[in-house]
Amino acid sequence: AQTVTQSQPEMSVQEAETVTLSCTYDTSESDYYLFWYKQPPSRQMILVIRQEAYKQQNATENRFSVNFQKAAKSFSLKISDSQLGDAAMYFCAYRRRMNRDDKIIFGKGTRLHILP
Amino acid sequence: GAGVSQSPSNKVTEKGKDVELRCDPISGHTALYWYRQRLGQGLEFLIYFQGNSAPDKSGLPSDRFSAERTGESVSTLTIQRTQQEDSAVYLCASSLGAGVSYNEQFFGPGTRLTVL
């Protein structure tokens, strides 16, 4: 079975600084997707970034980038120039690629605080 | 168009009562998912619909939980004889469910269920 582990329950970062959230996962599959989702207090899950396992290049979306280490099964999220609006729960997640509509498996989340 | 909507937003019930939670997916989305999020935890998959059939019910925790979907629209998650451990946020997601490429899951705002 696939699992996703986030070992940092909470993190804090000063506004405008850079923070990295860690994630490891376990799977026997070779082809899959990895995601970072943001969940603000509104409860709305927002997709921040997606990485295809077959791509060696790390995904980036504006201030958000990932460090994908397939052999180590590690997938960290870097947030640059942190803003107050980045405060939220962040979930690392996994999905097999073989089925286009497969379920997503989530980690337990990291609560990110932004200090003004 | 409109996003995924869920109702009610909050539901408080007494132990032993039945509850129904509703999800309206994005129009045209044939795939629909239910997830459960316990306090301080990540999302757990419950059930997946493709159209009105449910090819994956593997996440339903007990026979007190059931779900149905009418055509390719509304879905209802029913919990019978609710227990205090059923208290959680129940999130619904939908995706296009067609084509051969990746289909993003779009999440609703969830229903917070409290069982007293």
PDB file of N, CA, C and O in Angstrom, chain A residues 51-104:
ATOM      1  N   GLN A  51       3.659  17.149  -9.600  1.00  0.00           N
ATOM      2  CA  GLN A  51       4.890  16.609 -10.193  1.00  0.00           C
ATOM      3  C   GLN A  51       4.601  15.231 -10.778  1.00  0.00           C
ATOM      4  O   GLN A  51       4.013  14.389 -10.096  1.00  0.00           O
ATOM      5  N   GLU A  52       4.968  15.012 -12.025  1.00  0.00           N
ATOM      6  CA  GLU A  52       4.862  13.681 -12.611  1.00  0.00           C
ATOM      7  C   GLU A  52       6.154  12.924 -12.313  1.00  0.00           C
ATOM      8  O   GLU A  52       7.247  13.461 -12.523  1.00  0.00           O
ATOM      9  N   ALA A  53       6.047  11.699 -11.858  1.00  0.00           N
ATOM     10  CA  ALA A  53       7.227  10.943 -11.437  1.00  0.00           C
ATOM     11  C   ALA A  53       8.187  10.657 -12.584  1.00  0.00           C
ATOM     12  O   ALA A  53       9.392  10.513 -12.382  1.00  0.00           O
ATOM     13  N   TYR A  54       7.673  10.603 -13.817  1.00  0.00           N
ATOM     14  CA  TYR A  54       8.545  10.282 -14.938  1.00  0.00           C
ATOM     15  C   TYR A  54       9.371  11.483 -15.390  1.00  0.00           C
ATOM     16  O   TYR A  54      10.287  11.356 -16.192  1.00  0.00           O
ATOM     17  N   LYS A  55       9.042  12.656 -14.861  1.00  0.00           N
ATOM     18  CA  LYS A  55       9.781  13.868 -15.223  1.00  0.00           C
ATOM     19  C   LYS A  55      10.887  14.123 -14.205  1.00  0.00           C
ATOM     20  O   LYS A  55      10.635  14.180 -12.997  1.00  0.00           O
ATOM     21  N   GLN A  56      12.099  14.290 -14.696  1.00  0.00           N
ATOM     22  CA  GLN A  56      13.210  14.564 -13.784  1.00  0.00           C
ATOM     23  C   GLN A  56      13.216  16.021 -13.340  1.00  0.00           C
ATOM     24  O   GLN A  56      13.679  16.348 -12.252  1.00  0.00           O
ATOM     25  N   GLN A  57      12.696  16.899 -14.196  1.00  0.00           N
ATOM     26  CA  GLN A  57      12.714  18.317 -13.866  1.00  0.00           C
ATOM     27  C   GLN A  57      11.728  18.613 -12.753  1.00  0.00           C
ATOM     28  O   GLN A  57      10.565  18.184 -12.788  1.00  0.00           O
ATOM     29  N   ASN A  58      12.171  19.375 -11.761  1.00  0.00           N
ATOM     30  CA  ASN A  58      11.313  19.752 -10.646  1.00  0.00           C
ATOM     31  C   ASN A  58      10.270  20.772 -11.099  1.00  0.00           C
ATOM     32  O   ASN A  58      10.588  21.722 -11.818  1.00  0.00           O
ATOM     33  N   ALA A  59       9.027  20.580 -10.635  1.00  0.00           N
ATOM     34  CA  ALA A  59       7.939  21.494 -10.986  1.00  0.00           C
ATOM     35  C   ALA A  59       8.085  22.817 -10.228  1.00  0.00           C
ATOM     36  O   ALA A  59       8.573  22.847  -9.084  1.00  0.00           O
ATOM     37  N   THR A  60       7.679  23.898 -10.873  1.00  0.00           N
ATOM     38  CA  THR A  60       7.645  25.208 -10.227  1.00  0.00           C
ATOM     39  C   THR A  60       6.350  25.915 -10.615  1.00  0.00           C
ATOM     40  O   THR A  60       5.844  25.729 -11.723  1.00  0.00           O
ATOM     41  N   GLU A  61       5.838  26.687  -9.665  1.00  0.00           N
ATOM     42  CA  GLU A  61       4.658  27.522  -9.896  1.00  0.00           C
ATOM     43  C   GLU A  61       4.879  28.822  -9.143  1.00  0.00           C
ATOM     44  O   GLU A  61       4.626  28.918  -7.949  1.00  0.00           O
ATOM     45  N   ASN A  62       5.386  29.820  -9.849  1.00  0.00           N
ATOM     46  CA  ASN A  62       5.639  31.132  -9.246  1.00  0.00           C
ATOM     47  C   ASN A  62       6.565  30.975  -8.031  1.00  0.00           C
ATOM     48  O   ASN A  62       7.703  30.544  -8.177  1.00  0.00           O
ATOM     49  N   ARG A  63       6.094  31.290  -6.837  1.00  0.00           N
ATOM     50  CA  ARG A  63       6.947  31.245  -5.639  1.00  0.00           C
ATOM     51  C   ARG A  63       7.091  29.835  -5.065  1.00  0.00           C
ATOM     52  O   ARG A  63       7.817  29.632  -4.090  1.00  0.00           O
ATOM     53  N   PHE A  64       6.396  28.881  -5.639  1.00  0.00           N
ATOM     54  CA  PHE A  64       6.393  27.513  -5.115  1.00  0.00           C
ATOM     55  C   PHE A  64       7.219  26.610  -6.032  1.00  0.00           C
ATOM     56  O   PHE A  64       7.049  26.623  -7.251  1.00  0.00           O
ATOM     57  N   SER A  65       8.079  25.827  -5.434  1.00  0.00           N
ATOM     58  CA  SER A  65       8.858  24.862  -6.200  1.00  0.00           C
ATOM     59  C   SER A  65       9.044  23.600  -5.368  1.00  0.00           C
ATOM     60  O   SER A  65       8.868  23.615  -4.156  1.00  0.00           O
ATOM     61  N   VAL A  66       9.354  22.506  -6.048  1.00  0.00           N
ATOM     62  CA  VAL A  66       9.542  21.250  -5.338  1.00  0.00           C
ATOM     63  C   VAL A  66      10.942  20.721  -5.589  1.00  0.00           C
ATOM     64  O   VAL A  66      11.592  21.077  -6.558  1.00  0.00           O
ATOM     65  N   ASN A  67      11.378  19.871  -4.661  1.00  0.00           N
ATOM     66  CA  ASN A  67      12.609  19.102  -4.823  1.00  0.00           C
ATOM     67  C   ASN A  67      12.199  17.636  -4.808  1.00  0.00           C
ATOM     68  O   ASN A  67      11.889  17.078  -3.748  1.00  0.00           O
ATOM     69  N   PHE A  68      12.156  17.048  -5.976  1.00  0.00           N
ATOM     70  CA  PHE A  68      11.687  15.679  -6.143  1.00  0.00           C
ATOM     71  C   PHE A  68      12.892  14.758  -6.255  1.00  0.00           C
ATOM     72  O   PHE A  68      13.685  14.876  -7.204  1.00  0.00           O
ATOM     73  N   GLN A  69      13.037  13.873  -5.305  1.00  0.00           N
ATOM     74  CA  GLN A  69      14.117  12.892  -5.293  1.00  0.00           C
ATOM     75  C   GLN A  69      13.490  11.504  -5.374  1.00  0.00           C
ATOM     76  O   GLN A  69      13.110  10.924  -4.354  1.00  0.00           O
ATOM     77  N   LYS A  70      13.372  10.966  -6.603  1.00  0.00           N
ATOM     78  CA  LYS A  70      12.618   9.731  -6.794  1.00  0.00           C
ATOM     79  C   LYS A  70      13.247   8.542  -6.080  1.00  0.00           C
ATOM     80  O   LYS A  70      12.556   7.738  -5.473  1.00  0.00           O
ATOM     81  N   ALA A  71      14.546   8.420  -6.166  1.00  0.00           N
ATOM     82  CA  ALA A  71      15.209   7.272  -5.538  1.00  0.00           C
ATOM     83  C   ALA A  71      15.032   7.296  -4.024  1.00  0.00           C
ATOM     84  O   ALA A  71      14.843   6.261  -3.390  1.00  0.00           O
ATOM     85  N   ALA A  72      15.075   8.470  -3.467  1.00  0.00           N
ATOM     86  CA  ALA A  72      14.923   8.617  -2.019  1.00  0.00           C
ATOM     87  C   ALA A  72      13.467   8.685  -1.610  1.00  0.00           C
ATOM     88  O   ALA A  72      13.154   8.691  -0.418  1.00  0.00           O
ATOM     89  N   LYS A  73      12.557   8.753  -2.571  1.00  0.00           N
ATOM     90  CA  LYS A  73      11.121   8.900  -2.321  1.00  0.00           C
ATOM     91  C   LYS A  73      10.860  10.098  -1.416  1.00  0.00           C
ATOM     92  O   LYS A  73      10.180  10.000  -0.382  1.00  0.00           O
ATOM     93  N   SER A  74      11.411  11.213  -1.843  1.00  0.00           N
ATOM     94  CA  SER A  74      11.286  12.451  -1.107  1.00  0.00           C
ATOM     95  C   SER A  74      10.710  13.529  -2.022  1.00  0.00           C
ATOM     96  O   SER A  74      11.051  13.598  -3.211  1.00  0.00           O
ATOM     97  N   PHE A  75       9.862  14.386  -1.443  1.00  0.00           N
ATOM     98  CA  PHE A  75       9.169  15.397  -2.256  1.00  0.00           C
ATOM     99  C   PHE A  75       8.916  16.611  -1.385  1.00  0.00           C
ATOM    100  O   PHE A  75       7.892  16.718  -0.723  1.00  0.00           O
ATOM    101  N   SER A  76       9.833  17.565  -1.364  1.00  0.00           N
ATOM    102  CA  SER A  76       9.689  18.722  -0.493  1.00  0.00           C
ATOM    103  C   SER A  76       9.170  19.923  -1.272  1.00  0.00           C
ATOM    104  O   SER A  76       9.369  20.031  -2.482  1.00  0.00           O
ATOM    105  N   LEU A  77       8.519  20.818  -0.555  1.00  0.00           N
ATOM    106  CA  LEU A  77       7.945  22.040  -1.138  1.00  0.00           C
ATOM    107  C   LEU A  77       8.693  23.233  -0.590  1.00  0.00           C
ATOM    108  O   LEU A  77       8.817  23.392   0.630  1.00  0.00           O
ATOM    109  N   LYS A  78       9.195  24.089  -1.470  1.00  0.00           N
ATOM    110  CA  LYS A  78       9.842  25.317  -1.075  1.00  0.00           C
ATOM    111  C   LYS A  78       8.948  26.487  -1.429  1.00  0.00           C
ATOM    112  O   LYS A  78       8.490  26.604  -2.574  1.00  0.00           O
ATOM    113  N   ILE A  79       8.696  27.326  -0.432  1.00  0.00           N
ATOM    114  CA  ILE A  79       7.924  28.544  -0.639  1.00  0.00           C
ATOM    115  C   ILE A  79       8.885  29.716  -0.467  1.00  0.00           C
ATOM    116  O   ILE A  79       9.462  29.909   0.607  1.00  0.00           O
ATOM    117  N   SER A  80       9.050  30.479  -1.518  1.00  0.00           N
ATOM    118  CA  SER A  80       9.946  31.639  -1.486  1.00  0.00           C
ATOM    119  C   SER A  80       9.145  32.902  -1.216  1.00  0.00           C
ATOM    120  O   SER A  80       7.958  32.982  -1.550  1.00  0.00           O
ATOM    121  N   ASP A  81       9.813  33.903  -0.598  1.00  0.00           N
ATOM    122  CA  ASP A  81       9.152  35.188  -0.363  1.00  0.00           C
ATOM    123  C   ASP A  81       7.786  34.970   0.302  1.00  0.00           C
ATOM    124  O   ASP A  81       6.742  35.408  -0.206  1.00  0.00           O
ATOM    125  N   SER A  82       7.788  34.287   1.438  1.00  0.00           N
ATOM    126  CA  SER A  82       6.539  33.918   2.110  1.00  0.00           C
ATOM    127  C   SER A  82       5.646  35.126   2.354  1.00  0.00           C
ATOM    128  O   SER A  82       6.122  36.209   2.742  1.00  0.00           O
ATOM    129  N   GLN A  83       4.354  34.925   2.141  1.00  0.00           N
ATOM    130  CA  GLN A  83       3.371  35.981   2.333  1.00  0.00           C
ATOM    131  C   GLN A  83       2.347  35.551   3.382  1.00  0.00           C
ATOM    132  O   GLN A  83       2.146  34.354   3.607  1.00  0.00           O
ATOM    133  N   LEU A  84       1.698  36.539   3.994  1.00  0.00           N
ATOM    134  CA  LEU A  84       0.719  36.227   5.044  1.00  0.00           C
ATOM    135  C   LEU A  84      -0.368  35.277   4.530  1.00  0.00           C
ATOM    136  O   LEU A  84      -0.867  34.426   5.260  1.00  0.00           O
ATOM    137  N   GLY A  85      -0.716  35.414   3.258  1.00  0.00           N
ATOM    138  CA  GLY A  85      -1.739  34.553   2.671  1.00  0.00           C
ATOM    139  C   GLY A  85      -1.300  33.114   2.482  1.00  0.00           C
ATOM    140  O   GLY A  85      -2.126  32.250   2.148  1.00  0.00           O
ATOM    141  N   ASP A  86      -0.033  32.836   2.715  1.00  0.00           N
ATOM    142  CA  ASP A  86       0.446  31.451   2.591  1.00  0.00           C
ATOM    143  C   ASP A  86       0.146  30.639   3.853  1.00  0.00           C
ATOM    144  O   ASP A  86       0.311  29.420   3.861  1.00  0.00           O
ATOM    145  N   ALA A  87      -0.281  31.297   4.916  1.00  0.00           N
ATOM    146  CA  ALA A  87      -0.583  30.591   6.164  1.00  0.00           C
ATOM    147  C   ALA A  87      -1.746  29.630   5.924  1.00  0.00           C
ATOM    148  O   ALA A  87      -2.821  30.035   5.471  1.00  0.00           O
ATOM    149  N   ALA A  88      -1.513  28.356   6.211  1.00  0.00           N
ATOM    150  CA  ALA A  88      -2.522  27.318   5.935  1.00  0.00           C
ATOM    151  C   ALA A  88      -1.960  25.969   6.343  1.00  0.00           C
ATOM    152  O   ALA A  88      -0.803  25.855   6.759  1.00  0.00           O
ATOM    153  N   MET A  89      -2.799  24.940   6.201  1.00  0.00           N
ATOM    154  CA  MET A  89      -2.324  23.555   6.279  1.00  0.00           C
ATOM    155  C   MET A  89      -1.862  23.163   4.887  1.00  0.00           C
ATOM    156  O   MET A  89      -2.536  23.464   3.892  1.00  0.00           O
ATOM    157  N   TYR A  90      -0.732  22.488   4.810  1.00  0.00           N
ATOM    158  CA  TYR A  90      -0.219  21.990   3.541  1.00  0.00           C
ATOM    159  C   TYR A  90      -0.152  20.466   3.590  1.00  0.00           C
ATOM    160  O   TYR A  90       0.409  19.883   4.513  1.00  0.00           O
ATOM    161  N   PHE A  91      -0.732  19.858   2.564  1.00  0.00           N
ATOM    162  CA  PHE A  91      -0.765  18.408   2.481  1.00  0.00           C
ATOM    163  C   PHE A  91       0.028  17.921   1.278  1.00  0.00           C
ATOM    164  O   PHE A  91      -0.170  18.405   0.154  1.00  0.00           O
ATOM    165  N   CYS A  92       0.899  16.981   1.540  1.00  0.00           N
ATOM    166  CA  CYS A  92       1.585  16.269   0.479  1.00  0.00           C
ATOM    167  C   CYS A  92       0.693  15.091   0.080  1.00  0.00           C
ATOM    168  O   CYS A  92       0.031  14.479   0.948  1.00  0.00           O
ATOM    169  N   ALA A  93       0.639  14.768  -1.193  1.00  0.00           N
ATOM    170  CA  ALA A  93      -0.291  13.727  -1.621  1.00  0.00           C
ATOM    171  C   ALA A  93       0.269  12.946  -2.808  1.00  0.00           C
ATOM    172  O   ALA A  93       1.134  13.444  -3.543  1.00  0.00           O
ATOM    173  N   TYR A  94      -0.262  11.759  -2.992  1.00  0.00           N
ATOM    174  CA  TYR A  94       0.219  10.809  -4.009  1.00  0.00           C
ATOM    175  C   TYR A  94      -0.963  10.242  -4.767  1.00  0.00           C
ATOM    176  O   TYR A  94      -2.045  10.025  -4.193  1.00  0.00           O
ATOM    177  N   ARG A  95      -0.738   9.971  -6.061  1.00  0.00           N
ATOM    178  CA  ARG A  95      -1.768   9.283  -6.843  1.00  0.00           C
ATOM    179  C   ARG A  95      -1.104   8.444  -7.898  1.00  0.00           C
ATOM    180  O   ARG A  95      -0.167   8.907  -8.562  1.00  0.00           O
ATOM    181  N   ARG A  96      -1.567   7.231  -8.068  1.00  0.00           N
ATOM    182  CA  ARG A  96      -1.049   6.396  -9.147  1.00  0.00           C
ATOM    183  C   ARG A  96      -1.409   7.016 -10.489  1.00  0.00           C
ATOM    184  O   ARG A  96      -2.439   7.684 -10.610  1.00  0.00           O
ATOM    185  N   ARG A  97      -0.600   6.755 -11.486  1.00  0.00           N
ATOM    186  CA  ARG A  97      -0.858   7.353 -12.787  1.00  0.00           C
ATOM    187  C   ARG A  97      -1.604   6.399 -13.718  1.00  0.00           C
ATOM    188  O   ARG A  97      -2.231   6.817 -14.665  1.00  0.00           O
ATOM    189  N   MET A  98      -1.593   5.115 -13.412  1.00  0.00           N
ATOM    190  CA  MET A  98      -2.140   4.142 -14.364  1.00  0.00           C
ATOM    191  C   MET A  98      -3.622   4.344 -14.609  1.00  0.00           C
ATOM    192  O   MET A  98      -4.140   4.087 -15.674  1.00  0.00           O
ATOM    193  N   ASN A  99      -4.336   4.825 -13.616  1.00  0.00           N
ATOM    194  CA  ASN A  99      -5.763   5.096 -13.734  1.00  0.00           C
ATOM    195  C   ASN A  99      -5.953   6.605 -13.643  1.00  0.00           C
ATOM    196  O   ASN A  99      -5.612   7.211 -12.640  1.00  0.00           O
ATOM    197  N   ARG A 100      -6.514   7.194 -14.690  1.00  0.00           N
ATOM    198  CA  ARG A 100      -6.617   8.656 -14.727  1.00  0.00           C
ATOM    199  C   ARG A 100      -7.483   9.217 -13.613  1.00  0.00           C
ATOM    200  O   ARG A 100      -7.420  10.384 -13.283  1.00  0.00           O
ATOM    201  N   ASP A 101      -8.325   8.377 -13.028  1.00  0.00           N
ATOM    202  CA  ASP A 101      -9.253   8.860 -12.008  1.00  0.00           C
ATOM    203  C   ASP A 101      -9.058   8.159 -10.683  1.00  0.00           C
ATOM    204  O   ASP A 101     -10.005   7.930  -9.954  1.00  0.00           O
ATOM    205  N   ASP A 102      -7.859   7.829 -10.348  1.00  0.00           N
ATOM    206  CA  ASP A 102      -7.607   7.099  -9.100  1.00  0.00           C
ATOM    207  C   ASP A 102      -7.732   8.017  -7.885  1.00  0.00           C
ATOM    208  O   ASP A 102      -7.658   9.247  -7.994  1.00  0.00           O
ATOM    209  N   LYS A 103      -7.896   7.414  -6.720  1.00  0.00           N
ATOM    210  CA  LYS A 103      -7.991   8.176  -5.478  1.00  0.00           C
ATOM    211  C   LYS A 103      -6.649   8.808  -5.149  1.00  0.00           C
ATOM    212  O   LYS A 103      -5.599   8.373  -5.612  1.00  0.00           O
ATOM    213  N   ILE A 104      -6.693   9.846  -4.335  1.00  0.00           N
ATOM    214  CA  ILE A 104      -5.492  10.511  -3.863  1.00  0.00           C
ATOM    215  C   ILE A 104      -5.236  10.075  -2.434  1.00  0.00           C
ATOM    216  O   ILE A 104      -6.164   9.973  -1.633  1.00  0.00           O
TER     217      ILE A 104
END
